[in-house]
């Protein structure tokens, strides 16, 4: 179950509008590094949505896991199945979902959310008498 879901669709649309208006150079937004492109190939989830920049292929969603108590998986790309497994076993962690085009190297953070086992409240409420 995703908690604290943040969707960056409006910011993405604004960025794409600025690209189309010529305010932002393609080289500034189509800059995915080799590590991200490799993660898209091996850990990404394919979509049926064409790349909003080049329209030559469908974008791939790559999910990155971050959390100080997650251990080895922190800071790495993970498949959806691996995240579901972590969600049931690991303490709270954050997932950043990045949209990637392996052809033109477009990449954009499209969503983030909190997964894992919620932290329990450590403070007890005092009951007034």
mmCIF file of N, CA and C in Angstrom:
data_model
loop_
_atom_site.group_PDB
_atom_site.id
_atom_site.type_symbol
_atom_site.label_atom_id
_atom_site.label_comp_id
_atom_site.label_asym_id
_atom_site.label_seq_id
_atom_site.Cartn_x
_atom_site.Cartn_y
_atom_site.Cartn_z
ATOM 1 N N UNK A 1 0.835 -1.186 0.000
ATOM 2 C CA UNK A 1 0.000 0.000 0.000
ATOM 3 C C UNK A 1 0.875 1.243 0.000
ATOM 4 N N UNK A 2 0.644 2.145 -0.947
ATOM 5 C CA UNK A 2 1.443 3.364 -1.042
ATOM 6 C C UNK A 2 0.890 4.421 -0.093
ATOM 7 N N UNK A 3 1.774 4.992 0.703
ATOM 8 C CA UNK A 3 1.399 6.086 1.603
ATOM 9 C C UNK A 3 2.141 7.339 1.164
ATOM 10 N N UNK A 4 1.581 8.472 1.479
ATOM 11 C CA UNK A 4 2.189 9.772 1.187
ATOM 12 C C UNK A 4 2.586 9.873 -0.295
ATOM 13 N N UNK A 5 1.668 9.491 -1.152
ATOM 14 C CA UNK A 5 1.899 9.511 -2.590
ATOM 15 C C UNK A 5 1.967 10.942 -3.109
ATOM 16 N N UNK A 6 3.016 11.234 -3.857
ATOM 17 C CA UNK A 6 3.170 12.538 -4.502
ATOM 18 C C UNK A 6 3.267 12.289 -6.001
ATOM 19 N N UNK A 7 2.383 12.904 -6.746
ATOM 20 C CA UNK A 7 2.359 12.767 -8.201
ATOM 21 C C UNK A 7 2.864 14.073 -8.806
ATOM 22 N N UNK A 8 3.849 13.984 -9.672
ATOM 23 C CA UNK A 8 4.475 15.173 -10.255
ATOM 24 C C UNK A 8 3.957 15.470 -11.668
ATOM 25 N N UNK A 9 2.728 15.041 -11.978
ATOM 26 C CA UNK A 9 2.171 15.195 -13.326
ATOM 27 C C UNK A 9 2.079 16.658 -13.755
ATOM 28 N N UNK A 10 1.663 17.542 -12.868
ATOM 29 C CA UNK A 10 1.538 18.962 -13.240
ATOM 30 C C UNK A 10 2.907 19.573 -13.542
ATOM 31 N N UNK A 11 3.891 19.270 -12.718
ATOM 32 C CA UNK A 11 5.242 19.788 -12.956
ATOM 33 C C UNK A 11 5.812 19.216 -14.258
ATOM 34 N N UNK A 12 5.508 17.948 -14.533
ATOM 35 C CA UNK A 12 5.961 17.311 -15.767
ATOM 36 C C UNK A 12 5.349 18.012 -16.980
ATOM 37 N N UNK A 13 4.045 18.276 -16.916
ATOM 38 C CA UNK A 13 3.381 18.974 -18.030
ATOM 39 C C UNK A 13 3.972 20.354 -18.257
ATOM 40 N N UNK A 14 4.261 21.063 -17.172
ATOM 41 C CA UNK A 14 4.860 22.399 -17.288
ATOM 42 C C UNK A 14 6.244 22.307 -17.926
ATOM 43 N N UNK A 15 7.027 21.304 -17.530
ATOM 44 C CA UNK A 15 8.366 21.121 -18.103
ATOM 45 C C UNK A 15 8.274 20.837 -19.598
ATOM 46 N N UNK A 16 7.349 19.968 -19.983
ATOM 47 C CA UNK A 16 7.182 19.641 -21.397
ATOM 48 C C UNK A 16 6.714 20.854 -22.195
ATOM 49 N N UNK A 17 5.853 21.686 -21.616
ATOM 50 C CA UNK A 17 5.400 22.905 -22.299
ATOM 51 C C UNK A 17 6.574 23.856 -22.522
ATOM 52 N N UNK A 18 7.456 23.952 -21.533
ATOM 53 C CA UNK A 18 8.630 24.818 -21.680
ATOM 54 C C UNK A 18 9.590 24.279 -22.737
ATOM 55 N N UNK A 19 9.689 22.965 -22.846
ATOM 56 C CA UNK A 19 10.532 22.362 -23.887
ATOM 57 C C UNK A 19 9.968 22.702 -25.259
ATOM 58 N N UNK A 20 8.658 22.506 -25.420
ATOM 59 C CA UNK A 20 8.014 22.771 -26.714
ATOM 60 C C UNK A 20 8.065 24.246 -27.091
ATOM 61 N N UNK A 21 8.084 25.121 -26.082
ATOM 62 C CA UNK A 21 8.162 26.558 -26.334
ATOM 63 C C UNK A 21 9.598 27.005 -26.614
ATOM 64 N N UNK A 22 10.553 26.085 -26.493
ATOM 65 C CA UNK A 22 11.949 26.416 -26.757
ATOM 66 C C UNK A 22 12.656 27.094 -25.598
ATOM 67 N N UNK A 23 12.053 27.085 -24.422
ATOM 68 C CA UNK A 23 12.654 27.720 -23.243
ATOM 69 C C UNK A 23 13.712 26.842 -22.587
ATOM 70 N N UNK A 24 13.630 25.547 -22.837
ATOM 71 C CA UNK A 24 14.576 24.595 -22.255
ATOM 72 C C UNK A 24 15.172 23.768 -23.393
ATOM 73 N N UNK A 25 16.475 23.632 -23.401
ATOM 74 C CA UNK A 25 17.156 22.844 -24.432
ATOM 75 C C UNK A 25 16.959 21.351 -24.173
ATOM 76 N N UNK A 26 16.832 20.580 -25.228
ATOM 77 C CA UNK A 26 16.678 19.129 -25.087
ATOM 78 C C UNK A 26 17.859 18.509 -24.347
ATOM 79 N N UNK A 27 19.032 19.053 -24.540
ATOM 80 C CA UNK A 27 20.216 18.510 -23.869
ATOM 81 C C UNK A 27 20.135 18.667 -22.351
ATOM 82 N N UNK A 28 19.303 19.591 -21.883
ATOM 83 C CA UNK A 28 19.141 19.787 -20.441
ATOM 84 C C UNK A 28 18.152 18.801 -19.825
ATOM 85 N N UNK A 29 17.293 18.189 -20.622
ATOM 86 C CA UNK A 29 16.290 17.269 -20.081
ATOM 87 C C UNK A 29 16.469 15.842 -20.578
ATOM 88 N N UNK A 30 17.156 15.660 -21.667
ATOM 89 C CA UNK A 30 17.415 14.319 -22.198
ATOM 90 C C UNK A 30 18.838 13.938 -21.818
ATOM 91 N N UNK A 31 19.028 13.717 -20.518
ATOM 92 C CA UNK A 31 20.376 13.560 -19.980
ATOM 93 C C UNK A 31 20.522 12.344 -19.062
ATOM 94 N N UNK A 32 19.708 11.309 -19.277
ATOM 95 C CA UNK A 32 19.804 10.117 -18.434
ATOM 96 C C UNK A 32 21.202 9.514 -18.543
ATOM 97 N N UNK A 33 21.771 9.197 -17.382
ATOM 98 C CA UNK A 33 23.110 8.602 -17.418
ATOM 99 C C UNK A 33 23.031 7.098 -17.685
ATOM 100 N N UNK A 34 24.166 6.495 -17.892
ATOM 101 C CA UNK A 34 24.253 5.079 -18.241
ATOM 102 C C UNK A 34 23.627 4.196 -17.166
ATOM 103 N N UNK A 35 23.831 4.547 -15.902
ATOM 104 C CA UNK A 35 23.295 3.759 -14.797
ATOM 105 C C UNK A 35 21.767 3.738 -14.831
ATOM 106 N N UNK A 36 21.146 4.892 -15.091
ATOM 107 C CA UNK A 36 19.689 4.974 -15.174
ATOM 108 C C UNK A 36 19.170 4.195 -16.383
ATOM 109 N N UNK A 37 19.844 4.299 -17.503
ATOM 110 C CA UNK A 37 19.431 3.565 -18.700
ATOM 111 C C UNK A 37 19.544 2.054 -18.492
ATOM 112 N N UNK A 38 20.588 1.626 -17.812
ATOM 113 C CA UNK A 38 20.758 0.209 -17.503
ATOM 114 C C UNK A 38 19.677 -0.266 -16.534
ATOM 115 N N UNK A 39 19.362 0.571 -15.539
ATOM 116 C CA UNK A 39 18.305 0.226 -14.581
ATOM 117 C C UNK A 39 16.964 0.093 -15.298
ATOM 118 N N UNK A 40 16.722 0.960 -16.278
ATOM 119 C CA UNK A 40 15.482 0.877 -17.055
ATOM 120 C C UNK A 40 15.412 -0.446 -17.816
ATOM 121 N N UNK A 41 16.534 -0.868 -18.338
ATOM 122 C CA UNK A 41 16.578 -2.107 -19.115
ATOM 123 C C UNK A 41 16.336 -3.337 -18.243
ATOM 124 N N UNK A 42 16.962 -3.391 -17.073
ATOM 125 C CA UNK A 42 16.920 -4.597 -16.259
ATOM 126 C C UNK A 42 15.879 -4.585 -15.138
ATOM 127 N N UNK A 43 15.488 -3.417 -14.643
ATOM 128 C CA UNK A 43 14.561 -3.346 -13.515
ATOM 129 C C UNK A 43 13.284 -2.579 -13.831
ATOM 130 N N UNK A 44 13.223 -1.982 -15.009
ATOM 131 C CA UNK A 44 12.104 -1.114 -15.346
ATOM 132 C C UNK A 44 10.825 -1.853 -15.674
ATOM 133 N N UNK A 45 9.759 -1.097 -15.590
ATOM 134 C CA UNK A 45 8.433 -1.610 -15.935
ATOM 135 C C UNK A 45 7.994 -0.897 -17.204
ATOM 136 N N UNK A 46 7.769 -1.648 -18.259
ATOM 137 C CA UNK A 46 7.354 -1.064 -19.526
ATOM 138 C C UNK A 46 5.962 -0.447 -19.436
ATOM 139 N N UNK A 47 5.711 0.533 -20.277
ATOM 140 C CA UNK A 47 4.397 1.167 -20.342
ATOM 141 C C UNK A 47 3.949 1.191 -21.800
ATOM 142 N N UNK A 48 2.736 1.645 -22.006
ATOM 143 C CA UNK A 48 2.259 1.821 -23.379
ATOM 144 C C UNK A 48 2.252 3.291 -23.770
ATOM 145 N N UNK A 49 2.874 4.136 -22.935
ATOM 146 C CA UNK A 49 2.926 5.579 -23.195
ATOM 147 C C UNK A 49 4.170 5.935 -24.002
ATOM 148 N N UNK A 50 3.993 6.616 -25.133
ATOM 149 C CA UNK A 50 5.174 7.017 -25.914
ATOM 150 C C UNK A 50 5.958 8.107 -25.188
ATOM 151 N N UNK A 51 7.234 8.164 -25.496
ATOM 152 C CA UNK A 51 8.075 9.221 -24.934
ATOM 153 C C UNK A 51 7.490 10.566 -25.328
ATOM 154 N N UNK A 52 7.321 11.489 -24.384
ATOM 155 C CA UNK A 52 6.734 12.786 -24.704
ATOM 156 C C UNK A 52 7.672 13.696 -25.493
ATOM 157 N N UNK A 53 8.937 13.314 -25.604
ATOM 158 C CA UNK A 53 9.912 14.148 -26.312
ATOM 159 C C UNK A 53 10.155 13.626 -27.727
ATOM 160 N N UNK A 54 10.587 12.377 -27.862
ATOM 161 C CA UNK A 54 10.946 11.855 -29.196
ATOM 162 C C UNK A 54 9.840 11.024 -29.840
ATOM 163 N N UNK A 55 8.946 10.470 -29.044
ATOM 164 C CA UNK A 55 7.833 9.627 -29.516
ATOM 165 C C UNK A 55 8.296 8.395 -30.301
ATOM 166 N N UNK A 56 9.565 7.973 -30.118
ATOM 167 C CA UNK A 56 10.105 6.831 -30.857
ATOM 168 C C UNK A 56 9.894 5.506 -30.134
ATOM 169 N N UNK A 57 9.738 5.534 -28.819
ATOM 170 C CA UNK A 57 9.502 4.308 -28.065
ATOM 171 C C UNK A 57 8.689 4.630 -26.823
ATOM 172 N N UNK A 58 8.189 3.593 -26.177
ATOM 173 C CA UNK A 58 7.428 3.785 -24.951
ATOM 174 C C UNK A 58 8.389 4.027 -23.794
ATOM 175 N N UNK A 59 7.947 4.857 -22.853
ATOM 176 C CA UNK A 59 8.780 5.111 -21.686
ATOM 177 C C UNK A 59 8.740 3.910 -20.748
ATOM 178 N N UNK A 60 9.781 3.799 -19.956
ATOM 179 C CA UNK A 60 9.918 2.760 -18.950
ATOM 180 C C UNK A 60 9.927 3.431 -17.594
ATOM 181 N N UNK A 61 9.255 2.828 -16.616
ATOM 182 C CA UNK A 61 9.252 3.359 -15.259
ATOM 183 C C UNK A 61 10.282 2.613 -14.426
ATOM 184 N N UNK A 62 11.152 3.367 -13.773
ATOM 185 C CA UNK A 62 12.188 2.788 -12.915
ATOM 186 C C UNK A 62 11.922 3.241 -11.491
ATOM 187 N N UNK A 63 11.852 2.291 -10.573
ATOM 188 C CA UNK A 63 11.576 2.590 -9.163
ATOM 189 C C UNK A 63 12.859 2.476 -8.353
ATOM 190 N N UNK A 64 13.194 3.559 -7.647
ATOM 191 C CA UNK A 64 14.396 3.620 -6.820
ATOM 192 C C UNK A 64 13.981 3.591 -5.354
ATOM 193 N N UNK A 65 14.632 2.773 -4.558
ATOM 194 C CA UNK A 65 14.313 2.616 -3.145
ATOM 195 C C UNK A 65 15.352 3.359 -2.310
ATOM 196 N N UNK A 66 14.854 4.132 -1.319
ATOM 197 C CA UNK A 66 15.744 4.858 -0.417
ATOM 198 C C UNK A 66 15.245 4.706 1.014
ATOM 199 N N UNK A 67 16.150 4.481 1.934
ATOM 200 C CA UNK A 67 15.778 4.406 3.342
ATOM 201 C C UNK A 67 16.950 3.959 4.184
ATOM 202 N N UNK A 68 17.176 4.635 5.315
ATOM 203 C CA UNK A 68 18.338 4.309 6.146
ATOM 204 C C UNK A 68 18.266 2.923 6.791
ATOM 205 N N UNK A 69 17.067 2.378 6.955
ATOM 206 C CA UNK A 69 16.927 1.087 7.637
ATOM 207 C C UNK A 69 16.636 -0.062 6.683
ATOM 208 N N UNK A 70 16.676 0.204 5.382
ATOM 209 C CA UNK A 70 16.383 -0.837 4.398
ATOM 210 C C UNK A 70 17.609 -1.709 4.140
ATOM 211 N N UNK A 71 18.783 -1.153 4.339
ATOM 212 C CA UNK A 71 20.008 -1.923 4.128
ATOM 213 C C UNK A 71 20.483 -1.870 2.697
ATOM 214 N N UNK A 72 20.898 -3.002 2.149
ATOM 215 C CA UNK A 72 21.462 -3.107 0.810
ATOM 216 C C UNK A 72 20.633 -2.521 -0.312
ATOM 217 N N UNK A 73 19.306 -2.691 -0.296
ATOM 218 C CA UNK A 73 18.511 -2.146 -1.396
ATOM 219 C C UNK A 73 18.461 -0.617 -1.460
ATOM 220 N N UNK A 74 18.842 0.068 -0.404
ATOM 221 C CA UNK A 74 18.743 1.531 -0.406
ATOM 222 C C UNK A 74 19.633 2.140 -1.490
ATOM 223 N N UNK A 75 19.032 3.035 -2.272
ATOM 224 C CA UNK A 75 19.774 3.713 -3.326
ATOM 225 C C UNK A 75 19.873 2.918 -4.615
ATOM 226 N N UNK A 76 19.073 1.864 -4.734
ATOM 227 C CA UNK A 76 19.137 1.034 -5.931
ATOM 228 C C UNK A 76 17.771 0.945 -6.612
ATOM 229 N N UNK A 77 17.799 0.600 -7.888
ATOM 230 C CA UNK A 77 16.569 0.375 -8.644
ATOM 231 C C UNK A 77 16.067 -1.023 -8.316
ATOM 232 N N UNK A 78 14.745 -1.131 -8.178
ATOM 233 C CA UNK A 78 14.138 -2.422 -7.843
ATOM 234 C C UNK A 78 12.914 -2.659 -8.704
ATOM 235 N N UNK A 79 12.644 -3.923 -9.006
ATOM 236 C CA UNK A 79 11.448 -4.275 -9.769
ATOM 237 C C UNK A 79 10.223 -4.125 -8.870
ATOM 238 N N UNK A 80 9.067 -4.111 -9.490
ATOM 239 C CA UNK A 80 7.820 -3.992 -8.736
ATOM 240 C C UNK A 80 7.665 -5.164 -7.765
ATOM 241 N N UNK A 81 8.038 -6.371 -8.193
ATOM 242 C CA UNK A 81 7.943 -7.549 -7.318
ATOM 243 C C UNK A 81 8.856 -7.411 -6.102
ATOM 244 N N UNK A 82 10.051 -6.893 -6.300
ATOM 245 C CA UNK A 82 10.981 -6.702 -5.183
ATOM 246 C C UNK A 82 10.450 -5.656 -4.203
ATOM 247 N N UNK A 83 9.806 -4.616 -4.714
ATOM 248 C CA UNK A 83 9.262 -3.575 -3.840
ATOM 249 C C UNK A 83 8.090 -4.127 -3.033
ATOM 250 N N UNK A 84 7.263 -4.959 -3.645
ATOM 251 C CA UNK A 84 6.145 -5.586 -2.920
ATOM 252 C C UNK A 84 6.689 -6.440 -1.773
ATOM 253 N N UNK A 85 7.748 -7.176 -2.030
ATOM 254 C CA UNK A 85 8.367 -8.004 -0.989
ATOM 255 C C UNK A 85 8.955 -7.135 0.125
ATOM 256 N N UNK A 86 9.673 -6.083 -0.253
ATOM 257 C CA UNK A 86 10.223 -5.155 0.744
ATOM 258 C C UNK A 86 9.121 -4.509 1.567
ATOM 259 N N UNK A 87 8.029 -4.185 0.900
ATOM 260 C CA UNK A 87 6.899 -3.516 1.547
ATOM 261 C C UNK A 87 6.370 -4.328 2.724
ATOM 262 N N UNK A 88 6.451 -5.643 2.627
ATOM 263 C CA UNK A 88 5.923 -6.528 3.665
ATOM 264 C C UNK A 88 6.935 -6.855 4.754
ATOM 265 N N UNK A 89 8.209 -6.555 4.518
ATOM 266 C CA UNK A 89 9.246 -6.976 5.457
ATOM 267 C C UNK A 89 10.062 -5.837 6.053
ATOM 268 N N UNK A 90 10.311 -4.798 5.291
ATOM 269 C CA UNK A 90 11.263 -3.764 5.685
ATOM 270 C C UNK A 90 10.586 -2.616 6.431
ATOM 271 N N UNK A 91 11.360 -1.897 7.242
ATOM 272 C CA UNK A 91 10.819 -0.673 7.838
ATOM 273 C C UNK A 91 10.575 0.369 6.746
ATOM 274 N N UNK A 92 9.980 1.487 7.112
ATOM 275 C CA UNK A 92 9.621 2.515 6.129
ATOM 276 C C UNK A 92 10.762 2.878 5.194
ATOM 277 N N UNK A 93 10.414 3.069 3.931
ATOM 278 C CA UNK A 93 11.360 3.511 2.916
ATOM 279 C C UNK A 93 10.602 4.358 1.908
ATOM 280 N N UNK A 94 11.342 5.106 1.116
ATOM 281 C CA UNK A 94 10.751 5.950 0.088
ATOM 282 C C UNK A 94 11.068 5.355 -1.280
ATOM 283 N N UNK A 95 10.102 5.435 -2.179
ATOM 284 C CA UNK A 95 10.296 4.977 -3.555
ATOM 285 C C UNK A 95 10.116 6.173 -4.480
ATOM 286 N N UNK A 96 11.084 6.387 -5.355
ATOM 287 C CA UNK A 96 10.999 7.428 -6.380
ATOM 288 C C UNK A 96 10.839 6.720 -7.722
ATOM 289 N N UNK A 97 9.783 7.063 -8.449
ATOM 290 C CA UNK A 97 9.508 6.442 -9.740
ATOM 291 C C UNK A 97 9.896 7.430 -10.837
ATOM 292 N N UNK A 98 10.821 7.012 -11.693
ATOM 293 C CA UNK A 98 11.347 7.868 -12.751
ATOM 294 C C UNK A 98 10.919 7.312 -14.107
ATOM 295 N N UNK A 99 10.431 8.197 -14.964
ATOM 296 C CA UNK A 99 10.051 7.853 -16.333
ATOM 297 C C UNK A 99 11.298 8.017 -17.208
ATOM 298 N N UNK A 100 11.627 6.993 -18.000
ATOM 299 C CA UNK A 100 12.864 7.020 -18.792
ATOM 300 C C UNK A 100 12.581 6.592 -20.232
ATOM 301 N N UNK A 101 13.166 7.320 -21.180
ATOM 302 C CA UNK A 101 13.165 6.903 -22.575
ATOM 303 C C UNK A 101 14.588 6.470 -22.906
ATOM 304 N N UNK A 102 14.756 5.222 -23.294
ATOM 305 C CA UNK A 102 16.096 4.711 -23.581
ATOM 306 C C UNK A 102 16.614 5.188 -24.929
ATOM 307 N N UNK A 103 15.748 5.760 -25.769
ATOM 308 C CA UNK A 103 16.181 6.254 -27.073
ATOM 309 C C UNK A 103 16.770 7.662 -26.971
ATOM 310 N N UNK A 104 15.996 8.605 -26.442
ATOM 311 C CA UNK A 104 16.466 10.002 -26.406
ATOM 312 C C UNK A 104 17.016 10.424 -25.041
ATOM 313 N N UNK A 105 16.928 9.525 -24.039
ATOM 314 C CA UNK A 105 17.451 9.746 -22.688
ATOM 315 C C UNK A 105 16.623 10.725 -21.854
ATOM 316 N N UNK A 106 15.356 10.955 -22.257
ATOM 317 C CA UNK A 106 14.443 11.753 -21.426
ATOM 318 C C UNK A 106 14.252 11.014 -20.102
ATOM 319 N N UNK A 107 14.226 11.759 -19.000
ATOM 320 C CA UNK A 107 13.928 11.169 -17.698
ATOM 321 C C UNK A 107 13.295 12.227 -16.813
ATOM 322 N N UNK A 108 12.315 11.782 -16.025
ATOM 323 C CA UNK A 108 11.605 12.715 -15.158
ATOM 324 C C UNK A 108 11.016 11.956 -13.974
ATOM 325 N N UNK A 109 11.149 12.532 -12.785
ATOM 326 C CA UNK A 109 10.546 11.973 -11.587
ATOM 327 C C UNK A 109 9.041 12.160 -11.695
ATOM 328 N N UNK A 110 8.290 11.062 -11.782
ATOM 329 C CA UNK A 110 6.843 11.168 -11.972
ATOM 330 C C UNK A 110 6.049 10.918 -10.701
ATOM 331 N N UNK A 111 6.670 10.249 -9.723
ATOM 332 C CA UNK A 111 5.925 9.896 -8.522
ATOM 333 C C UNK A 111 6.881 9.511 -7.407
ATOM 334 N N UNK A 112 6.465 9.765 -6.181
ATOM 335 C CA UNK A 112 7.191 9.237 -5.032
ATOM 336 C C UNK A 112 6.165 8.809 -3.986
ATOM 337 N N UNK A 113 6.548 7.830 -3.181
ATOM 338 C CA UNK A 113 5.653 7.360 -2.131
ATOM 339 C C UNK A 113 6.458 6.658 -1.044
ATOM 340 N N UNK A 114 5.800 6.441 0.086
ATOM 341 C CA UNK A 114 6.411 5.751 1.214
ATOM 342 C C UNK A 114 5.845 4.339 1.260
ATOM 343 N N UNK A 115 6.728 3.379 1.433
ATOM 344 C CA UNK A 115 6.332 1.983 1.564
ATOM 345 C C UNK A 115 6.939 1.397 2.820
ATOM 346 N N UNK A 116 6.766 0.120 3.006
ATOM 347 C CA UNK A 116 7.335 -0.561 4.160
ATOM 348 C C UNK A 116 6.421 -0.526 5.363
ATOM 349 N N UNK A 117 6.916 -1.087 6.439
ATOM 350 C CA UNK A 117 6.150 -1.179 7.674
ATOM 351 C C UNK A 117 6.183 0.172 8.381
ATOM 352 N N UNK A 118 5.017 0.746 8.676
ATOM 353 C CA UNK A 118 4.989 2.063 9.331
ATOM 354 C C UNK A 118 5.652 2.018 10.705
ATOM 355 N N UNK A 119 6.297 3.119 11.028
ATOM 356 C CA UNK A 119 6.895 3.228 12.355
ATOM 357 C C UNK A 119 5.782 3.385 13.380
ATOM 358 N N UNK A 120 5.950 2.734 14.492
ATOM 359 C CA UNK A 120 4.948 2.871 15.554
ATOM 360 C C UNK A 120 5.181 4.172 16.301
ATOM 361 N N UNK A 121 4.127 4.713 16.810
ATOM 362 C CA UNK A 121 4.239 5.934 17.615
ATOM 363 C C UNK A 121 5.019 5.610 18.877
ATOM 364 N N UNK A 122 5.981 6.434 19.201
ATOM 365 C CA UNK A 122 6.814 6.169 20.372
ATOM 366 C C UNK A 122 6.329 6.912 21.611
ATOM 367 N N UNK A 123 5.500 7.903 21.417
ATOM 368 C CA UNK A 123 5.013 8.675 22.563
ATOM 369 C C UNK A 123 3.624 8.172 22.947
ATOM 370 N N UNK A 124 3.402 8.098 24.230
ATOM 371 C CA UNK A 124 2.087 7.696 24.721
ATOM 372 C C UNK A 124 1.319 8.950 25.098
ATOM 373 N N UNK A 125 0.045 8.912 24.846
ATOM 374 C CA UNK A 125 -0.785 10.037 25.236
ATOM 375 C C UNK A 125 -1.122 9.946 26.713
ATOM 376 N N UNK A 126 -1.120 11.079 27.325
ATOM 377 C CA UNK A 126 -1.497 11.139 28.733
ATOM 378 C C UNK A 126 -3.010 11.343 28.796
ATOM 379 N N UNK A 127 -3.600 10.590 29.626
ATOM 380 C CA UNK A 127 -5.040 10.706 29.808
ATOM 381 C C UNK A 127 -5.283 11.632 30.982
ATOM 382 N N UNK A 128 -6.035 12.702 30.720
ATOM 383 C CA UNK A 128 -6.349 13.672 31.766
ATOM 384 C C UNK A 128 -7.380 13.074 32.715
ATOM 385 N N UNK A 129 -7.153 13.279 33.987
ATOM 386 C CA UNK A 129 -8.101 12.762 34.994
ATOM 387 C C UNK A 129 -8.940 13.855 35.553
#
